[in-house]
GROMACS .gro file of C-alpha atoms in nm:
model
  452
    1MET     CA    1  10.708   7.559   6.544
    2LEU     CA    2  10.736   7.184   6.492
    3VAL     CA    3  10.944   6.983   6.741
    4PRO     CA    4  11.006   6.605   6.764
    5HIS     CA    5  10.862   6.416   7.057
    6SER     CA    6  11.025   6.139   7.252
    7ARG     CA    7  10.795   5.886   7.083
    8LEU     CA    8  10.955   5.960   6.746
    9LEU     CA    9  11.303   5.916   6.890
   10PHE     CA   10  11.194   5.593   7.056
   11TYR     CA   11  11.066   5.442   6.729
   12VAL     CA   12  11.373   5.559   6.541
   13ALA     CA   13  11.588   5.375   6.793
   14LEU     CA   14  11.353   5.075   6.789
   15ILE     CA   15  11.296   5.041   6.413
   16ILE     CA   16  11.529   5.249   6.198
   17LEU     CA   17  11.858   5.166   6.367
   18PRO     CA   18  11.800   4.786   6.380
   19LEU     CA   19  11.684   4.785   6.015
   20ALA     CA   20  11.988   4.984   5.906
   21LEU     CA   21  12.214   4.745   6.096
   22PHE     CA   22  12.035   4.447   5.940
   23ALA     CA   23  12.080   4.595   5.590
   24ALA     CA   24  12.449   4.639   5.655
   25ILE     CA   25  12.483   4.275   5.766
   26MET     CA   26  12.253   4.128   5.495
   27PRO     CA   27  12.305   4.325   5.171
   28THR     CA   28  12.053   4.105   4.989
   29ALA     CA   29  11.772   4.233   5.214
   30ALA     CA   30  11.874   4.597   5.176
   31PRO     CA   31  11.599   4.694   4.924
   32THR     CA   32  11.326   4.562   5.152
   33VAL     CA   33  11.481   4.731   5.452
   34TYR     CA   34  11.509   5.060   5.266
   35LEU     CA   35  11.144   5.038   5.167
   36GLY     CA   36  11.052   4.988   5.532
   37ILE     CA   37  11.261   5.284   5.639
   38LEU     CA   38  11.110   5.497   5.361
   39GLY     CA   39  10.762   5.398   5.471
   40PHE     CA   40  10.836   5.504   5.828
   41VAL     CA   41  10.979   5.834   5.706
   42LEU     CA   42  10.669   5.899   5.492
   43LEU     CA   43  10.445   5.814   5.787
   44SER     CA   44  10.638   6.059   6.004
   45LEU     CA   45  10.611   6.331   5.739
   46ILE     CA   46  10.235   6.280   5.706
   47ASP     CA   47  10.203   6.298   6.083
   48ALA     CA   48  10.406   6.622   6.080
   49VAL     CA   49  10.179   6.777   5.817
   50LEU     CA   50   9.867   6.684   6.013
   51ALA     CA   51  10.021   6.834   6.328
   52TYR     CA   52   9.992   7.188   6.188
   53SER     CA   53   9.613   7.178   6.217
   54ARG     CA   54   9.608   7.064   6.579
   55LEU     CA   55   9.600   7.419   6.721
   56GLU     CA   56   9.336   7.550   6.483
   57GLY     CA   57   9.019   7.670   6.650
   58ILE     CA   58   9.166   7.669   7.002
   59GLN     CA   59   9.110   7.988   7.202
   60VAL     CA   60   9.257   8.055   7.545
   61GLU     CA   61   9.116   8.316   7.782
   62PHE     CA   62   9.266   8.425   8.115
   63SER     CA   63   9.107   8.617   8.399
   64ASP     CA   64   9.138   8.988   8.324
   65VAL     CA   65   9.245   9.095   8.674
   66ILE     CA   66   9.372   8.870   8.954
   67ARG     CA   67   9.411   9.023   9.300
   68CYS     CA   68   9.616   8.844   9.563
   69SER     CA   69   9.833   8.910   9.866
   70ARG     CA   70  10.208   8.874   9.895
   71LYS     CA   71  10.326   8.523   9.991
   72ARG     CA   72   9.968   8.388   9.977
   73GLU     CA   73   9.863   8.145   9.709
   74GLY     CA   74   9.679   8.285   9.411
   75VAL     CA   75   9.510   8.106   9.124
   76ILE     CA   76   9.491   8.190   8.754
   77ASP     CA   77   9.164   8.077   8.596
   78ILE     CA   78   9.204   7.965   8.235
   79THR     CA   79   8.921   7.889   7.991
   80VAL     CA   80   9.014   7.684   7.682
   81THR     CA   81   8.766   7.681   7.394
   82HIS     CA   82   8.808   7.421   7.118
   83PRO     CA   83   8.596   7.274   6.834
   84GLY     CA   84   8.532   6.956   7.030
   85THR     CA   85   8.540   6.718   6.734
   86THR     CA   86   8.842   6.518   6.847
   87GLY     CA   87   9.022   6.471   7.172
   88LYS     CA   88   9.350   6.659   7.197
   89LYS     CA   89   9.622   6.685   7.453
   90LEU     CA   90   9.710   7.048   7.514
   91ARG     CA   91  10.004   7.194   7.703
   92LEU     CA   92  10.005   7.557   7.819
   93GLY     CA   93  10.302   7.765   7.929
   94LEU     CA   94  10.369   8.117   8.058
   95ALA     CA   95  10.681   8.331   8.091
   96TRP     CA   96  10.676   8.361   8.470
   97PRO     CA   97  10.869   8.653   8.623
   98HIS     CA   98  11.099   8.587   8.917
   99GLU     CA   99  10.855   8.761   9.154
  100LEU     CA  100  10.584   8.499   9.088
  101ALA     CA  101  10.667   8.141   9.186
  102SER     CA  102  10.473   7.840   9.062
  103SER     CA  103  10.533   7.476   9.145
  104GLU     CA  104  10.403   7.375   8.800
  105GLU     CA  105  10.616   7.458   8.497
  106ASP     CA  106  10.319   7.413   8.267
  107VAL     CA  107   9.956   7.306   8.266
  108GLN     CA  108   9.845   7.002   8.068
  109ALA     CA  109   9.491   6.904   7.980
  110ILE     CA  110   9.312   6.662   7.753
  111LEU     CA  111   9.043   6.836   7.551
  112PRO     CA  112   8.754   6.587   7.550
  113LYS     CA  113   8.529   6.519   7.254
  114GLY     CA  114   8.196   6.696   7.244
  115HIS     CA  115   8.296   6.973   7.485
  116GLU     CA  116   8.351   7.321   7.349
  117SER     CA  117   8.528   7.464   7.656
  118ILE     CA  118   8.703   7.350   7.971
  119ARG     CA  119   8.834   7.539   8.273
  120LEU     CA  120   9.183   7.504   8.414
  121THR     CA  121   9.352   7.650   8.721
  122TRP     CA  122   9.716   7.741   8.767
  123PRO     CA  123   9.827   7.809   9.129
  124PHE     CA  124  10.115   8.040   9.210
  125ILE     CA  125  10.265   8.230   9.505
  126PRO     CA  126  10.363   8.597   9.463
  127LEU     CA  127  10.691   8.686   9.632
  128LYS     CA  128  10.690   9.061   9.579
  129ARG     CA  129  10.432   9.338   9.577
  130GLY     CA  130  10.358   9.497   9.241
  131SER     CA  131  10.171   9.472   8.913
  132TYR     CA  132  10.249   9.198   8.661
  133VAL     CA  133  10.109   9.139   8.314
  134PHE     CA  134  10.093   8.826   8.101
  135ASP     CA  135  10.044   8.926   7.738
  136ARG     CA  136  10.123   8.598   7.566
  137CYS     CA  137  10.043   8.232   7.627
  138TYR     CA  138  10.238   7.945   7.471
  139LEU     CA  139  10.060   7.632   7.347
  140GLU     CA  140  10.175   7.287   7.242
  141SER     CA  141   9.971   6.998   7.105
  142ALA     CA  142  10.080   6.655   6.987
  143SER     CA  143  10.037   6.524   6.632
  144PRO     CA  144   9.783   6.243   6.567
  145LEU     CA  145  10.049   5.972   6.606
  146GLY     CA  146  10.238   6.160   6.876
  147PHE     CA  147  10.562   6.181   6.678
  148TRP     CA  148  10.565   6.560   6.668
  149GLY     CA  149  10.458   6.853   6.874
  150ILE     CA  150  10.330   7.176   6.726
  151ARG     CA  151  10.400   7.487   6.929
  152GLY     CA  152  10.245   7.828   6.899
  153SER     CA  153  10.164   8.140   7.096
  154MET     CA  154   9.849   8.339   7.153
  155VAL     CA  155   9.793   8.695   7.266
  156VAL     CA  156   9.620   8.714   7.605
  157GLU     CA  157   9.565   8.982   7.867
  158CYS     CA  158   9.601   8.896   8.233
  159HIS     CA  159   9.686   9.150   8.503
  160ILE     CA  160   9.806   9.023   8.841
  161ARG     CA  161   9.796   9.274   9.125
  162VAL     CA  162   9.993   9.170   9.431
  163TYR     CA  163   9.902   9.362   9.746
  164PRO     CA  164  10.079   9.355  10.083
  165ASP     CA  165   9.957   9.090  10.324
  166LEU     CA  166   9.749   9.263  10.592
  167SER     CA  167   9.621   8.953  10.772
  168GLY     CA  168   9.865   8.980  11.063
  169GLU     CA  169   9.805   9.352  11.111
  170ARG     CA  170   9.428   9.304  11.100
  171ASP     CA  171   9.453   9.050  11.380
  172ASN     CA  172   9.655   9.294  11.591
  173LEU     CA  173   9.404   9.573  11.534
  174ALA     CA  174   9.086   9.365  11.537
  175ALA     CA  175   8.951   9.541  11.847
  176LEU     CA  176   8.973   9.879  11.676
  177PHE     CA  177   8.756   9.761  11.389
  178LEU     CA  178   8.470   9.631  11.602
  179HIS     CA  179   8.315   9.961  11.716
  180ARG     CA  180   8.353  10.328  11.639
  181GLY     CA  181   8.406  10.425  12.001
  182ASN     CA  182   8.076  10.482  12.174
  183PHE     CA  183   8.141  10.730  12.454
  184GLY     CA  184   7.777  10.802  12.550
  185ILE     CA  185   7.422  10.807  12.421
  186HIS     CA  186   7.287  11.137  12.558
  187ALA     CA  187   7.400  11.439  12.358
  188GLN     CA  188   7.309  11.800  12.421
  189ARG     CA  189   7.366  12.093  12.191
  190GLN     CA  190   7.643  12.323  12.308
  191ILE     CA  191   7.573  12.674  12.179
  192GLY     CA  192   7.852  12.836  11.981
  193LYS     CA  193   8.064  12.524  11.918
  194GLY     CA  194   7.902  12.378  11.613
  195ARG     CA  195   7.948  12.032  11.767
  196GLU     CA  196   7.735  11.814  11.992
  197PHE     CA  197   7.829  11.805  12.359
  198GLU     CA  198   7.879  11.452  12.488
  199LYS     CA  199   8.024  11.432  12.840
  200LEU     CA  200   8.276  11.569  13.091
  201ARG     CA  201   8.615  11.425  13.181
  202GLU     CA  202   8.925  11.526  13.372
  203TYR     CA  203   9.163  11.771  13.212
  204MET     CA  204   9.450  11.625  13.010
  205PRO     CA  205   9.766  11.813  12.906
  206GLY     CA  206   9.707  11.968  12.567
  207ASP     CA  207   9.335  12.038  12.611
  208SER     CA  208   9.228  12.384  12.503
  209PHE     CA  209   9.131  12.631  12.777
  210ASP     CA  210   8.817  12.708  12.576
  211GLU     CA  211   8.694  12.354  12.639
  212ILE     CA  212   8.731  12.365  13.019
  213HIS     CA  213   8.398  12.346  13.202
  214TRP     CA  214   8.461  12.608  13.470
  215LYS     CA  215   8.147  12.537  13.670
  216ALA     CA  216   8.233  12.166  13.704
  217THR     CA  217   8.594  12.262  13.774
  218ALA     CA  218   8.483  12.479  14.067
  219LYS     CA  219   8.262  12.203  14.209
  220ARG     CA  220   8.520  11.925  14.187
  221GLY     CA  221   8.826  12.130  14.269
  222LYS     CA  222   9.022  12.012  13.964
  223PRO     CA  223   9.013  12.100  13.592
  224ILE     CA  224   8.729  11.938  13.398
  225THR     CA  225   8.712  11.937  13.018
  226LYS     CA  226   8.405  11.923  12.795
  227ILE     CA  227   8.396  11.640  12.539
  228PHE     CA  228   8.203  11.675  12.216
  229GLN     CA  229   8.084  11.406  11.982
  230ILE     CA  230   8.346  11.305  11.729
  231GLU     CA  231   8.306  11.462  11.388
  232ARG     CA  232   8.233  11.212  11.114
  233THR     CA  233   8.400  11.380  10.818
  234GLN     CA  234   8.758  11.442  10.921
  235GLU     CA  235   9.018  11.429  10.646
  236VAL     CA  236   9.317  11.200  10.699
  237TYR     CA  237   9.614  11.188  10.462
  238VAL     CA  238   9.912  10.953  10.466
  239LEU     CA  239  10.226  11.106  10.315
  240ILE     CA  240  10.475  10.837  10.204
  241ASP     CA  241  10.836  10.913  10.124
  242THR     CA  242  10.953  10.698   9.830
  243SER     CA  243  11.300  10.853   9.796
  244ARG     CA  244  11.638  10.681   9.822
  245LEU     CA  245  11.620  10.623  10.198
  246SER     CA  246  11.299  10.421  10.166
  247VAL     CA  247  11.483  10.128  10.006
  248ARG     CA  248  11.670  10.049  10.329
  249SER     CA  249  11.573   9.755  10.544
  250SER     CA  250  11.300   9.832  10.794
  251PHE     CA  251  11.491   9.632  11.059
  252ALA     CA  252  11.838   9.782  11.015
  253SER     CA  253  11.841  10.124  10.855
  254ASN     CA  254  12.209  10.106  10.760
  255HIS     CA  255  12.154   9.821  10.514
  256VAL     CA  256  12.027   9.885  10.162
  257LEU     CA  257  11.832   9.599  10.007
  258GLN     CA  258  11.891   9.520   9.642
  259PRO     CA  259  11.587   9.478   9.412
  260ASP     CA  260  11.620   9.097   9.396
  261GLU     CA  261  11.748   9.043   9.750
  262PRO     CA  262  11.519   8.830   9.967
  263GLY     CA  263  11.474   8.878  10.336
  264ASP     CA  264  11.374   9.183  10.531
  265GLU     CA  265  11.106   9.428  10.425
  266THR     CA  266  11.215   9.768  10.307
  267ILE     CA  267  11.101  10.085  10.480
  268LEU     CA  268  10.874  10.158  10.184
  269GLU     CA  269  10.706   9.818  10.212
  270ARG     CA  270  10.636   9.875  10.580
  271CYS     CA  271  10.498  10.223  10.514
  272ILE     CA  272  10.264  10.090  10.246
  273VAL     CA  273  10.128   9.825  10.484
  274ALA     CA  274  10.076  10.087  10.756
  275ALA     CA  275   9.898  10.320  10.512
  276MET     CA  276   9.660  10.046  10.396
  277VAL     CA  277   9.578   9.949  10.755
  278LEU     CA  278   9.515  10.313  10.844
  279GLY     CA  279   9.286  10.337  10.542
  280LEU     CA  280   9.081  10.047  10.679
  281ALA     CA  281   9.059  10.218  11.018
  282ALA     CA  282   8.949  10.548  10.861
  283GLN     CA  283   8.688  10.365  10.656
  284LYS     CA  284   8.550  10.200  10.969
  285GLN     CA  285   8.540  10.536  11.148
  286GLY     CA  286   8.359  10.701  10.857
  287ASP     CA  287   8.636  10.953  10.784
  288LEU     CA  288   8.781  11.071  10.455
  289PHE     CA  289   9.112  10.904  10.365
  290GLY     CA  290   9.370  11.014  10.109
  291VAL     CA  291   9.722  10.926   9.995
  292VAL     CA  292  10.021  11.136   9.888
  293ALA     CA  293  10.349  10.981   9.769
  294PHE     CA  294  10.655  11.191   9.696
  295HIS     CA  295  11.028  11.194   9.630
  296ARG     CA  296  11.182  11.482   9.435
  297GLN     CA  297  10.828  11.559   9.320
  298ILE     CA  298  10.469  11.461   9.396
  299HIS     CA  299  10.395  11.154   9.186
  300THR     CA  300  10.083  11.015   9.356
  301PHE     CA  301   9.789  11.208   9.495
  302VAL     CA  302   9.451  11.061   9.586
  303ARG     CA  303   9.216  11.317   9.737
  304ALA     CA  304   9.048  11.215  10.061
  305ARG     CA  305   8.710  11.051  10.018
  306SER     CA  306   8.520  10.765  10.179
  307GLY     CA  307   8.367  10.436  10.072
  308LYS     CA  308   8.487  10.094   9.965
  309ALA     CA  309   8.540  10.199   9.604
  310HIS     CA  310   8.764  10.484   9.715
  311TYR     CA  311   8.963  10.255   9.944
  312GLY     CA  312   9.016  10.029   9.644
  313ALA     CA  313   9.151  10.329   9.451
  314CYS     CA  314   9.391  10.410   9.737
  315ARG     CA  315   9.500  10.049   9.755
  316ASP     CA  316   9.569  10.041   9.381
  317ALA     CA  317   9.773  10.361   9.412
  318LEU     CA  318   9.976  10.224   9.703
  319TYR     CA  319  10.069   9.884   9.569
  320ARG     CA  320  10.228  10.040   9.259
  321LEU     CA  321  10.474  10.255   9.456
  322GLU     CA  322  10.842  10.197   9.384
  323PRO     CA  323  11.148  10.361   9.544
  324ASP     CA  324  11.339  10.635   9.365
  325SER     CA  325  11.709  10.720   9.383
  326SER     CA  326  11.652  11.092   9.444
  327ASN     CA  327  11.629  11.295   9.765
  328PRO     CA  328  11.288  11.406   9.893
  329ASP     CA  329  11.190  11.765   9.815
  330PHE     CA  330  10.999  11.882  10.123
  331ASP     CA  331  10.963  12.232   9.980
  332GLU     CA  332  10.773  12.090   9.683
  333LEU     CA  333  10.565  11.870   9.915
  334CYS     CA  334  10.458  12.145  10.154
  335THR     CA  335  10.383  12.389   9.874
  336PHE     CA  336  10.171  12.128   9.699
  337LEU     CA  337   9.974  12.050  10.015
  338ARG     CA  338   9.924  12.418  10.088
  339LEU     CA  339   9.765  12.469   9.748
  340LYS     CA  340   9.565  12.146   9.725
  341LEU     CA  341   9.429  12.099  10.078
  342ARG     CA  342   9.199  12.384  10.175
  343ARG     CA  343   9.033  12.209  10.466
  344ARG     CA  344   9.217  12.133  10.791
  345ALA     CA  345   9.333  11.771  10.786
  346LEU     CA  346   9.541  11.520  10.978
  347LEU     CA  347   9.869  11.461  10.791
  348LEU     CA  348  10.060  11.147  10.889
  349VAL     CA  349  10.406  11.173  10.736
  350LEU     CA  350  10.604  10.849  10.691
  351THR     CA  351  10.963  10.941  10.616
  352SER     CA  352  11.324  10.903  10.735
  353LEU     CA  353  11.489  11.206  10.892
  354ASP     CA  354  11.813  11.053  11.021
  355ASP     CA  355  11.998  11.246  10.750
  356PRO     CA  356  12.082  11.586  10.911
  357VAL     CA  357  12.043  11.775  10.582
  358LEU     CA  358  11.700  11.627  10.516
  359ALA     CA  359  11.595  11.687  10.877
  360GLU     CA  360  11.693  12.054  10.856
  361ASN     CA  361  11.513  12.091  10.523
  362PHE     CA  362  11.199  11.930  10.663
  363THR     CA  363  11.201  12.146  10.977
  364LYS     CA  364  11.232  12.461  10.769
  365ASN     CA  365  10.957  12.379  10.518
  366ILE     CA  366  10.703  12.226  10.755
  367GLN     CA  367  10.618  12.578  10.871
  368ILE     CA  368  10.427  12.623  10.545
  369ILE     CA  369  10.152  12.384  10.654
  370ASN     CA  370  10.183  12.326  11.030
  371ARG     CA  371   9.945  12.609  11.119
  372GLN     CA  372   9.671  12.496  10.883
  373HIS     CA  373   9.698  12.119  10.933
  374LEU     CA  374   9.775  11.879  11.216
  375VAL     CA  375  10.107  11.716  11.121
  376MET     CA  376  10.237  11.395  11.280
  377VAL     CA  377  10.571  11.254  11.162
  378ASN     CA  378  10.651  10.885  11.204
  379MET     CA  379  10.991  10.732  11.139
  380LEU     CA  380  11.109  10.374  11.180
  381ARG     CA  381  11.365  10.366  11.457
  382PRO     CA  382  11.716  10.295  11.324
  383ALA     CA  383  11.870   9.984  11.477
  384ALA     CA  384  12.167  10.174  11.626
  385ALA     CA  385  11.975  10.477  11.755
  386GLN     CA  386  11.978  10.433  12.132
  387PRO     CA  387  12.133  10.606  12.435
  388ILE     CA  388  12.485  10.512  12.531
  389PHE     CA  389  12.522  10.224  12.781
  390SER     CA  390  12.188  10.078  12.663
  391ASN     CA  391  12.370   9.770  12.539
  392PRO     CA  392  12.572   9.598  12.815
  393GLN     CA  393  12.721   9.345  12.569
  394VAL     CA  394  13.006   9.565  12.436
  395ALA     CA  395  13.321   9.355  12.404
  396SER     CA  396  13.542   9.533  12.149
  397VAL     CA  397  13.656   9.876  12.042
  398ASP     CA  398  13.456   9.854  11.718
  399GLU     CA  399  13.138   9.786  11.912
  400LEU     CA  400  13.217  10.079  12.141
  401TYR     CA  401  13.250  10.317  11.846
  402ARG     CA  402  12.928  10.173  11.703
  403GLU     CA  403  12.750  10.248  12.029
  404LEU     CA  404  12.889  10.603  12.031
  405GLY     CA  405  12.765  10.655  11.677
  406GLY     CA  406  12.422  10.523  11.775
  407HIS     CA  407  12.412  10.759  12.071
  408ALA     CA  408  12.499  11.056  11.848
  409LEU     CA  409  12.219  10.957  11.609
  410TRP     CA  410  11.974  10.916  11.896
  411HIS     CA  411  12.073  11.259  12.034
  412ASP     CA  412  12.019  11.422  11.693
  413LEU     CA  413  11.674  11.265  11.666
  414GLN     CA  414  11.585  11.389  12.014
  415GLU     CA  415  11.690  11.740  11.912
  416LEU     CA  416  11.478  11.707  11.599
  417GLU     CA  417  11.180  11.597  11.807
  418ARG     CA  418  11.212  11.905  12.029
  419ALA     CA  419  11.247  12.136  11.729
  420LEU     CA  420  10.936  11.991  11.563
  421HIS     CA  421  10.741  11.998  11.889
  422HIS     CA  422  10.821  12.369  11.918
  423ARG     CA  423  10.650  12.411  11.578
  424GLY     CA  424  10.345  12.209  11.678
  425VAL     CA  425  10.449  11.893  11.492
  426HIS     CA  426  10.443  11.554  11.665
  427PHE     CA  427  10.744  11.330  11.594
  428SER     CA  428  10.760  10.958  11.680
  429LEU     CA  429  11.021  10.685  11.644
  430VAL     CA  430  10.832  10.360  11.597
  431GLN     CA  431  10.942   9.998  11.600
  432HIS     CA  432  10.902   9.782  11.291
  433GLU     CA  433  10.641   9.549  11.438
  434LYS     CA  434  10.446   9.831  11.606
  435MET     CA  435  10.426  10.077  11.318
  436CYS     CA  436  10.070   9.993  11.215
  437VAL     CA  437   9.943   9.991  11.572
  438GLU     CA  438  10.118  10.321  11.647
  439LEU     CA  439   9.978  10.489  11.338
  440VAL     CA  440   9.621  10.382  11.408
  441SER     CA  441   9.658  10.473  11.777
  442GLN     CA  442   9.768  10.824  11.683
  443TYR     CA  443   9.471  10.859  11.451
  444ILE     CA  444   9.223  10.732  11.712
  445GLY     CA  445   9.381  10.959  11.974
  446VAL     CA  446   9.335  11.263  11.752
  447LYS     CA  447   8.970  11.175  11.704
  448ARG     CA  448   8.906  11.118  12.073
  449ARG     CA  449   9.071  11.443  12.173
  450GLN     CA  450   8.918  11.622  11.874
  451LEU     CA  451   9.239  11.801  11.787
  452LEU     CA  452   9.114  11.878  11.439
   0.00000   0.00000   0.00000
């Protein structure tokens, strides 16, 4: 497409308009003036014809895949290949989505003579997790005299993968990533256990009676438990609920965030961050890590494995998750896990059970897998869920009713915790800022106590 530049408009105002005014004032000089105007018009037309060849031979290549973190600056690398016979001024543009912000509307470069290719960079800041694709690049180059600009488009392929920012969570959990937990260096084989005996410690509630060292118990006068070396190939799965309740704010569970609404993280965003951090911890500990995402059906399943390549596969599966408007089907979830997971594994379920119907459904269906696997349920604590009289700043009747509703919700969650505990399922209400730490602590605690 051919468009006029400001230089053409400037010369029209500088030459054509004064000449036309002069011809109107001096009719005798009109033929000469008209010849001058015609010459300028012919010059502009020739410049317009030459402009069509300005984009010939130019090739633009983008980086195939760009990986970056949310709200951290990323850079698009662009390689422009041109014949190199003449210097050209090139302008590049992209159709940026709202989720990717760039301070530069376009990128301009002068293609020097004698150089076949140049490299350009285009910085941007991703505002939202997800996958974005640029399939077309828009070009503009000026005509030889600069009167016109020729615009065109070119097919490109550039995938931008925006992951959650884990830098803050890594700092909080840095100590857990330094060592694997060295409890001792002298190990003796314990006959009949299939594990390596490591040391003795005092009995803790929940320890199996089979692991009590009765001889040491008799000597010390208090229960002593045998500790075995931690197994290296435990399977850990994170089960993420992507149903309608996951779109609520992770700070105040009664507020639903719209797709384009800035501000707080959703529950799903927080669960994805926690799952990725737990994957790092499992990788450091040498365990097998897997991911399951569900709503009314199972839509993401990554079988537990180890290694950096597998963690990359889990990360790619997690960052693509989007909330769904349906209710979670826990019957489908538990049946799927019962059929797919043959080996005993640690299942960390990230869901919201403040809906009484969903809580009852979950409690009923969890019996399908709670005997085979170790199930631990984690839920972000709703803002209003607290015992009555916890907030002394109640000044109106509306606030009083709000506190009563929060107490009723807290009481229902306590009843749910007792019901799940009776079935051997651990249930925790976690704070927004402590979710990652709590999840990793539960995982490390299971390994240390060898509950699997």
